Each structure stands twice: as C-alpha cells, then as structure tokens.
Short mmCIF file of C-alpha atoms in Angstrom, two decimals:
data_model
loop_
_atom_site.label_atom_id
_atom_site.label_comp_id
_atom_site.label_asym_id
_atom_site.label_seq_id
_atom_site.Cartn_x
_atom_site.Cartn_y
_atom_site.Cartn_z
CA MET A 1 18.49 -3.71 -2.30
CA SER A 2 19.52 -1.34 0.38
CA PRO A 3 16.54 0.21 2.14
CA ILE A 4 18.52 3.38 2.78
CA LEU A 5 19.09 5.91 0.08
CA GLY A 6 21.25 8.92 0.74
CA ILE A 7 20.81 12.19 -1.04
CA TYR A 8 23.49 14.83 -0.97
CA ALA A 9 23.11 18.53 -1.58
CA SER A 10 26.31 18.61 -3.55
CA SER A 11 24.66 16.62 -6.31
CA MET A 12 21.84 19.09 -6.83
CA ARG A 13 21.59 21.39 -9.80
CA SER A 14 19.99 24.77 -9.44
CA GLY A 15 17.80 26.73 -11.82
CA ASN A 16 14.65 24.59 -11.98
CA SER A 17 11.49 25.01 -9.98
CA TYR A 18 10.59 21.30 -9.85
CA GLU A 19 13.48 18.90 -9.61
CA SER A 20 13.91 15.22 -9.13
CA ILE A 21 15.89 14.48 -5.97
CA ALA A 22 15.93 10.69 -5.81
CA THR A 23 13.99 7.61 -6.75
CA VAL A 24 13.75 4.15 -5.26
CA THR A 25 12.39 1.30 -7.33
CA VAL A 26 12.13 -1.90 -5.36
CA GLY A 27 14.03 -4.83 -6.80
CA SER A 28 13.25 -8.50 -6.95
CA GLY A 29 14.19 -9.06 -3.33
CA GLY A 30 11.58 -6.64 -2.03
CA ALA A 31 12.13 -4.05 0.69
CA SER A 32 10.78 -3.90 4.21
CA SER A 33 10.92 -0.11 4.05
CA ILE A 34 12.43 2.64 1.97
CA THR A 35 14.06 5.84 3.20
CA PHE A 36 15.09 9.10 1.62
CA SER A 37 17.80 10.58 3.81
CA SER A 38 20.00 13.68 3.80
CA ILE A 39 17.30 15.58 1.96
CA PRO A 40 18.66 19.03 1.08
CA SER A 41 16.90 22.01 2.67
CA THR A 42 17.17 24.08 -0.51
CA TYR A 43 13.58 23.67 -1.71
CA GLN A 44 10.31 25.17 -0.55
CA HIS A 45 8.20 22.02 -0.69
CA LEU A 46 8.65 18.31 -1.29
CA GLN A 47 6.52 15.94 -3.30
CA ILE A 48 6.65 12.16 -3.29
CA ARG A 49 4.93 10.23 -6.05
CA GLY A 50 4.72 6.51 -6.35
CA ILE A 51 3.11 3.19 -7.09
CA VAL A 52 3.09 0.69 -4.26
CA ARG A 53 2.29 -2.91 -3.55
CA SER A 54 3.24 -5.14 -0.62
CA ASN A 55 3.18 -8.87 -0.10
CA GLY A 56 1.52 -8.65 3.30
CA GLY A 57 -2.00 -8.37 4.53
CA ALA A 58 -5.20 -9.91 3.36
CA ALA A 59 -6.82 -6.58 2.63
CA ASN A 60 -5.51 -3.36 1.20
CA ASN A 61 -4.27 -1.11 3.96
CA PRO A 62 -2.43 2.18 4.30
CA MET A 63 1.33 2.39 4.28
CA TYR A 64 3.11 4.33 6.97
CA MET A 65 5.16 7.49 6.58
CA THR A 66 7.54 8.78 9.26
CA LEU A 67 9.69 11.91 9.24
CA ASN A 68 13.24 12.20 10.58
CA SER A 69 12.92 8.66 11.97
CA ASP A 70 10.55 9.90 14.67
CA THR A 71 8.33 7.04 15.78
CA SER A 72 6.91 8.77 18.85
CA ALA A 73 3.26 9.77 19.07
CA ASN A 74 3.78 13.11 17.34
CA TYR A 75 1.62 12.64 14.27
CA SER A 76 -2.03 13.10 13.42
CA TRP A 77 -4.08 12.91 10.25
CA HIS A 78 -7.56 13.59 8.95
CA GLY A 79 -9.05 12.10 5.83
CA LEU A 80 -12.01 11.89 3.51
CA PHE A 81 -12.30 8.63 1.67
CA GLY A 82 -14.56 6.62 -0.60
CA ASP A 83 -14.72 2.86 -0.83
CA GLY A 84 -16.93 2.68 -3.89
CA ALA A 85 -20.11 2.47 -1.84
CA SER A 86 -20.07 5.41 0.50
CA ALA A 87 -17.98 8.39 1.49
CA SER A 88 -16.60 8.60 5.00
CA ALA A 89 -14.27 10.67 7.10
CA ALA A 90 -11.74 9.53 9.65
CA ALA A 91 -9.03 10.94 11.85
CA SER A 92 -6.35 9.72 14.19
CA ILE A 93 -4.27 11.68 16.67
CA ASN A 94 -1.10 11.03 18.66
CA GLN A 95 0.05 8.42 16.20
CA SER A 96 3.55 7.14 15.55
CA ARG A 97 3.24 7.76 11.80
CA ILE A 98 1.04 9.28 9.10
CA ASP A 99 -1.06 6.79 7.20
CA ILE A 100 -0.91 6.97 3.41
CA ASP A 101 -3.97 5.26 1.95
CA ARG A 102 -4.01 2.83 0.27
CA ILE A 103 -1.54 0.46 -1.24
CA ALA A 104 -2.16 -2.85 -2.97
CA GLU A 105 -1.42 -5.90 -0.88
CA ALA A 106 -1.31 -9.64 -1.46
CA SER A 107 -5.02 -9.91 -2.11
CA ALA A 108 -4.95 -7.46 -5.00
CA GLY A 109 -5.06 -8.80 -8.53
CA SER A 110 -1.83 -9.35 -10.41
CA ASN A 111 -0.02 -6.29 -11.69
CA ILE A 112 -2.22 -3.90 -9.69
CA PHE A 113 -0.48 -1.24 -7.61
CA GLY A 114 -1.83 1.56 -5.46
CA SER A 115 -0.73 5.07 -6.39
CA PHE A 116 -0.20 8.21 -4.37
CA VAL A 117 1.00 11.81 -4.42
CA THR A 118 2.12 13.29 -1.10
CA ASP A 119 3.21 16.88 -0.53
CA ILE A 120 5.19 18.09 2.46
CA LEU A 121 4.85 21.84 2.72
CA ASP A 122 7.56 24.24 3.88
CA TYR A 123 9.52 21.22 5.07
CA ALA A 124 12.70 23.12 5.89
CA ASN A 125 11.10 25.81 8.05
CA THR A 126 12.23 25.44 11.66
CA ASN A 127 9.52 27.66 13.11
CA LYS A 128 6.43 25.60 12.42
CA PHE A 129 5.08 22.10 12.69
CA LYS A 130 5.07 20.24 9.38
CA THR A 131 1.94 19.58 7.39
CA THR A 132 1.36 17.08 4.63
CA ARG A 133 -1.37 16.33 2.15
CA ASN A 134 -1.99 13.15 0.27
CA LEU A 135 -4.11 11.88 -2.55
CA GLY A 136 -3.97 8.15 -3.01
CA GLY A 137 -5.95 5.13 -3.95
CA ILE A 138 -6.31 1.80 -5.61
CA ASP A 139 -8.85 0.36 -8.01
CA GLN A 140 -8.74 -3.36 -8.59
CA ASN A 141 -11.87 -3.98 -10.65
CA SER A 142 -14.03 -5.56 -7.98
CA SER A 143 -13.30 -2.94 -5.35
CA GLY A 144 -11.50 0.30 -4.82
CA PHE A 145 -10.51 2.99 -2.38
CA ILE A 146 -9.73 6.67 -2.79
CA PHE A 147 -8.36 8.92 -0.05
CA PHE A 148 -7.85 12.65 0.55
CA GLU A 149 -5.77 13.24 3.60
CA SER A 150 -3.99 15.88 5.62
CA GLY A 151 -1.22 15.07 8.08
CA LEU A 152 0.61 16.83 10.86
CA TRP A 153 3.99 16.20 12.45
CA ARG A 154 4.30 18.17 15.67
CA ASN A 155 7.97 19.00 15.32
CA THR A 156 9.69 22.16 14.10
CA ASN A 157 12.82 20.49 12.80
CA ALA A 158 13.50 20.62 9.10
CA VAL A 159 12.55 17.38 7.42
CA SER A 160 15.71 15.62 6.31
CA THR A 161 14.55 12.00 6.24
CA ILE A 162 11.34 10.43 4.96
CA SER A 163 10.57 6.76 5.43
CA PHE A 164 7.79 4.55 4.11
CA ALA A 165 6.84 1.09 5.30
CA PRO A 166 3.99 -1.27 4.52
CA PRO A 167 1.68 -2.23 7.38
CA THR A 168 2.82 -5.84 7.08
CA GLY A 169 5.24 -7.70 4.85
CA SER A 170 7.50 -5.97 2.37
CA PHE A 171 7.18 -3.75 -0.64
CA VAL A 172 7.29 -5.92 -3.74
CA GLN A 173 9.29 -5.54 -6.92
CA TYR A 174 8.37 -2.56 -9.14
CA SER A 175 7.05 -0.50 -6.26
CA SER A 176 8.47 2.92 -6.92
CA PHE A 177 8.93 6.08 -4.85
CA ALA A 178 10.11 9.32 -6.43
CA LEU A 179 11.05 12.36 -4.36
CA TYR A 180 10.89 15.83 -5.91
CA GLY A 181 11.81 19.28 -4.66
CA ILE A 182 9.78 22.36 -5.53
CA LYS A 183 11.48 25.72 -5.25
CA GLY A 184 9.74 28.79 -3.91
CA MET B 1 19.31 16.82 -11.06
CA PRO B 2 17.16 17.12 -14.18
CA SER B 3 14.46 19.65 -14.80
CA THR B 4 11.49 17.42 -14.54
CA TYR B 5 8.04 18.95 -14.88
CA GLU B 6 7.91 19.74 -18.55
CA PRO B 7 5.16 20.52 -21.06
CA ILE B 8 4.80 17.90 -23.78
CA ALA B 9 1.90 19.28 -25.80
CA THR B 10 -1.23 21.42 -25.55
CA THR B 11 -4.34 21.36 -27.73
CA THR B 12 -7.09 23.96 -27.73
CA ALA B 13 -10.44 22.88 -29.12
CA SER B 14 -11.96 24.80 -32.00
CA GLY B 15 -15.53 23.73 -31.33
CA SER B 16 -15.81 21.14 -34.09
CA SER B 17 -14.55 17.88 -32.60
CA GLY B 18 -15.08 15.69 -29.56
CA THR B 19 -11.72 13.97 -29.78
CA VAL B 20 -8.26 15.16 -28.81
CA SER B 21 -5.24 12.94 -29.29
CA PHE B 22 -1.69 12.94 -28.01
CA THR B 23 0.38 10.50 -30.02
CA SER B 24 4.02 9.44 -29.94
CA ILE B 25 4.26 10.42 -26.29
CA PRO B 26 7.96 10.51 -25.35
CA GLN B 27 9.01 7.54 -23.27
CA THR B 28 11.52 9.61 -21.35
CA TYR B 29 9.39 10.59 -18.36
CA THR B 30 8.16 8.68 -15.33
CA ASP B 31 4.65 10.08 -14.88
CA LEU B 32 2.25 12.00 -17.08
CA VAL B 33 -0.02 14.82 -15.94
CA LEU B 34 -3.04 15.66 -18.11
CA VAL B 35 -4.69 18.98 -17.32
CA MET B 36 -8.04 19.80 -18.89
CA GLN B 37 -10.47 22.69 -18.83
CA VAL B 38 -13.45 21.44 -20.76
CA GLY B 39 -16.90 22.47 -21.95
CA TYR B 40 -19.22 21.06 -24.58
CA THR B 41 -21.21 22.70 -27.37
CA SER B 42 -24.38 21.15 -25.95
CA GLY B 43 -25.47 18.88 -23.17
CA SER B 44 -23.52 17.40 -20.27
CA HIS B 45 -20.86 14.78 -20.85
CA TYR B 46 -17.71 13.07 -19.63
CA ALA B 47 -14.26 13.20 -21.16
CA VAL B 48 -12.85 9.68 -21.41
CA VAL B 49 -9.08 9.26 -21.54
CA ARG B 50 -8.14 6.18 -23.54
CA ALA B 51 -4.64 4.84 -23.82
CA ASN B 52 -2.96 3.17 -26.78
CA GLY B 53 -5.98 3.26 -29.04
CA ASP B 54 -8.36 1.52 -26.68
CA ALA B 55 -11.89 1.43 -28.05
CA ASP B 56 -15.27 0.63 -26.54
CA ALA B 57 -14.41 -3.05 -26.75
CA ASN B 58 -11.43 -2.54 -24.43
CA ALA B 59 -13.67 -2.41 -21.39
CA ASN B 60 -10.86 -3.10 -18.98
CA TYR B 61 -10.76 0.06 -16.99
CA GLY B 62 -12.27 0.52 -13.57
CA ASN B 63 -12.50 3.44 -11.20
CA THR B 64 -13.43 4.41 -7.68
CA TYR B 65 -14.39 7.94 -6.77
CA VAL B 66 -15.33 10.15 -3.87
CA ALA B 67 -17.15 13.39 -4.47
CA GLY B 68 -18.96 16.25 -2.81
CA ASP B 69 -21.87 18.05 -4.43
CA GLY B 70 -22.34 20.91 -2.02
CA SER B 71 -24.76 19.11 0.24
CA SER B 72 -23.42 15.60 0.71
CA ALA B 73 -20.43 13.35 0.09
CA LEU B 74 -20.72 10.24 -2.03
CA SER B 75 -18.59 7.41 -3.37
CA GLY B 76 -19.01 4.89 -6.14
CA ARG B 77 -17.08 2.62 -8.42
CA ASN B 78 -17.40 1.38 -11.96
CA GLY B 79 -15.98 -1.51 -13.93
CA GLY B 80 -16.00 -2.37 -17.61
CA LEU B 81 -15.07 1.15 -18.69
CA SER B 82 -13.29 1.99 -21.90
CA GLY B 83 -10.93 4.53 -20.42
CA PHE B 84 -9.74 6.62 -17.53
CA TYR B 85 -12.56 9.07 -16.85
CA SER B 86 -11.77 12.70 -16.20
CA SER B 87 -14.49 12.43 -13.58
CA PHE B 88 -17.42 10.21 -12.88
CA ALA B 89 -19.66 12.03 -10.46
CA LEU B 90 -19.26 15.36 -12.25
CA LEU B 91 -20.58 15.96 -15.74
CA GLY B 92 -19.02 18.74 -17.72
CA ASN B 93 -21.52 21.03 -19.42
CA THR B 94 -21.63 23.93 -21.83
CA THR B 95 -19.54 26.17 -19.63
CA LEU B 96 -15.77 25.90 -19.50
CA ASN B 97 -15.85 25.50 -15.75
CA PHE B 98 -14.99 21.81 -15.61
CA ILE B 99 -11.33 21.33 -14.74
CA SER B 100 -9.48 18.09 -14.22
CA THR B 101 -5.91 17.13 -13.39
CA MET B 102 -5.07 13.49 -14.05
CA GLN B 103 -1.85 11.85 -12.90
CA ILE B 104 -0.85 8.74 -14.86
CA PHE B 105 1.87 6.84 -13.04
CA ASN B 106 4.87 4.96 -14.38
CA TYR B 107 3.44 4.96 -17.86
CA THR B 108 6.53 3.54 -19.54
CA ASN B 109 7.01 0.46 -17.45
CA THR B 110 5.94 -2.81 -19.01
CA THR B 111 5.37 -4.82 -15.85
CA THR B 112 2.40 -3.26 -14.09
CA PHE B 113 -1.11 -2.19 -14.96
CA LYS B 114 -1.31 1.55 -15.30
CA SER B 115 -3.16 3.62 -12.72
CA SER B 116 -4.30 7.21 -12.54
CA LEU B 117 -5.34 9.64 -9.83
CA THR B 118 -7.57 12.52 -10.83
CA ARG B 119 -8.92 15.58 -9.13
CA ALA B 120 -11.83 17.25 -10.87
CA ASN B 121 -13.90 20.32 -10.13
CA LEU B 122 -17.04 21.83 -11.59
CA ALA B 123 -17.82 25.07 -9.82
CA SER B 124 -21.55 24.66 -10.33
CA SER B 125 -21.68 21.06 -9.12
CA GLY B 126 -18.88 19.96 -6.83
CA VAL B 127 -15.50 18.35 -6.46
CA GLU B 128 -14.24 14.83 -7.00
CA ALA B 129 -11.24 12.53 -6.75
CA VAL B 130 -10.94 9.38 -8.85
CA VAL B 131 -8.54 6.46 -8.84
CA ALA B 132 -8.58 4.31 -11.94
CA CYS B 133 -6.75 1.29 -13.32
CA ARG B 134 -6.21 0.12 -16.89
CA ARG B 135 -6.04 -3.65 -16.93
CA THR B 136 -5.93 -4.17 -20.68
CA ASP B 137 -2.22 -5.05 -20.65
CA THR B 138 1.04 -3.93 -19.10
CA ASN B 139 2.27 -2.15 -22.22
CA ALA B 140 3.82 1.28 -21.96
CA ILE B 141 1.43 4.09 -22.79
CA THR B 142 2.42 5.76 -26.05
CA SER B 143 -0.76 7.62 -26.91
CA LEU B 144 -3.78 9.14 -25.22
CA GLU B 145 -7.12 10.01 -26.75
CA ILE B 146 -9.53 12.22 -24.83
CA LYS B 147 -12.95 11.45 -26.24
CA ALA B 148 -16.23 13.08 -25.28
CA THR B 149 -19.05 10.69 -24.50
CA SER B 150 -22.17 10.44 -26.68
CA SER B 151 -20.38 11.92 -29.68
CA ALA B 152 -20.39 15.31 -28.00
CA VAL B 153 -18.21 18.14 -29.25
CA TYR B 154 -15.77 20.10 -27.11
CA ALA B 155 -16.61 23.78 -26.91
CA SER B 156 -14.22 26.22 -28.49
CA GLY B 157 -11.56 27.14 -25.99
CA SER B 158 -11.49 23.81 -24.19
CA ILE B 159 -7.85 23.17 -23.45
CA PHE B 160 -5.89 19.96 -22.96
CA SER B 161 -2.30 20.05 -21.72
CA LEU B 162 0.03 17.10 -21.24
CA TYR B 163 3.08 17.30 -19.00
CA GLY B 164 5.88 14.88 -18.21
CA ILE B 165 7.56 14.34 -14.85
CA LYS B 166 10.90 12.56 -14.85
CA ALA B 167 12.31 10.87 -11.79
CA ALA B 168 16.04 10.80 -11.21
#
C-alpha cells in the first residue's frame, strides 16, 4: 500500500463537531511508515486513534511521530509510565520526533496490538508552538506498559502533515490509524 | 466526512442491580467509548466490563495500570481476569465520584485481540490509566456487560453511556 495518504479540504463536510478525516489500515504488505498529508486547517484540534504492531524489535518500543516532515531536533516530550511493576517518569528534549508509547513488536503474542489516542491541540494556530498529549499502552498477558505523555513541537506553522513510523521494521497488517478533526 | 462521535445508549442505575448490559451493539463504528460515573449501595468495588457474554471462566483478560494516590505513583499488572476493569488501583465506593472513560479499539474486526485504554478518577483516592487486552478470541464485540464485583449493587444515579466513533 502507499505510505502516503492525501486529504483534501474539498472533501470535508461541515456541521459536525467531531469528524473523521482519514484512516489508514495497513495491508498485507506492511508499511514502513504512514502519513496523513494535506490536513485541512478547518478544525480546532486533531485526534489520532489507532492499534499498532510492527515486525521489528525484540522488545516493545515506542513509535515515532513527526509533524510537517520536520526531522530536526525540534521536539520534546515528558511522560509518566507504568510497566506493571513500578511507575516512572521520563523526558527527552531536542529530539527529532515525539515518541508514542508503546506499540506491539515481533516479540508480542499473536494478535496483540498496542493502542493509543493522541491529541494535537490548536494545530492550525500559527502563533504558538504545538503541543500534543498521548495515552497509549500494550498488555500482552505476561507483561504490559501504559504511558501518559505530553509532547512539544517548537514550530508555529500549522500542522498539515502527520507521520508515524515504527522504531524498526514495518507496521504489520491490521495496524490502523484514524485521524479525526474536532471543531471549536 | 461522516459525523462520527455518536451516542449509542445510556443506562442510569435505579439502585437495585449490579449489572448493566449493552446488547446488539451496532457494528458500524470503529471504536467504542464507555463512560461511567459509578457508586455502590455499600462497600467498595470494581466495575468489570465483559464482552460477548464472558463469564468468570473466561479468564483471558489482562491489564497494566499506572496510578497516583495523592502521595505516590504506582504500577501493577494482572492476568487471568474476566473482563476489562474500569480501574484496578481505584475502588469505587458509596459516593458517585468514581468516573471512568474506557476506549475499546477496533471492536468489529475479527483478526486481532481487542484492547482498551481507560482513564479513571476517584476524587477521594486518585487517578489511574489502564491498558487491557481480551485474548479470549478475535471475534467482534457485540455486547458489553458492566458487572460490579462481589455481587455489589450500583447506587441509584450511577450512569453508563456508550458511544461509537466511526473512522472514514
């Protein structure tokens, strides 16, 4: 499948406060990344919801989110997470992406996917840096991981493109990413 | 684009039962959101969300949580559960101050185990996030039963609302 998905404002319908913009469900060939592009600036906030699994990695790691194809060190994030044994906090600054914790990888049991909900607030405002929040996790019977996270992209441009990539390998079939717009 | 965050059903407890059921859930959405504000007529209990008629014997759910109780943060996990739990570190009590929002993802697909993400709050005790997985089978979810533990009864006014979110 094509890793690029275009979204055009002309296809949008008005009158609803929470609207589906586009969805990518990974096919049998997998996908090294997925991208929502040409996101209309007609909403107040964006939300991305999904279930995710990749074929890479021995452990279960975060996937990476970038905005407007910016891969410079303009991102930071802070998080509170639990691994089933203890709660911890972590942060990372001057990163080339925002980490979205955590997805299932090759070591996860069959049919198990990580899940996440990510919000991008006031994404079309050109006067402020963009902030995100994420709730995500995976439980695979013998272990699990749950993550609260905030993210920052130090750029005032309106967000028009959102990309996700696994840390290694490719997203596997049935991984699904759904982008929604929330009106103010 | 479709309107996509829609109410499916709401039930308000009368104070005589510890079970709330949503049956014949439409298969036309992508995700479900279950919002609860719950209290019990006595004691402190959990609300267990069971899919497709799962009973105690269907101990194929697991969860991992992180919580804060006002003085410290903690995390734990549990296997062999009979349902998605509305929380695990937080016990609802006789007040109606326990609130929970559970996201159930891709509930109609028949190829993956179903997972949920929940945020729960009890003003008197703390906050919590829970990720859970139902490994019973990959069937689509067509019904949900929210059952109080230990045969407890939901207090009058407890409210359970189910919403559907449809992806394009």
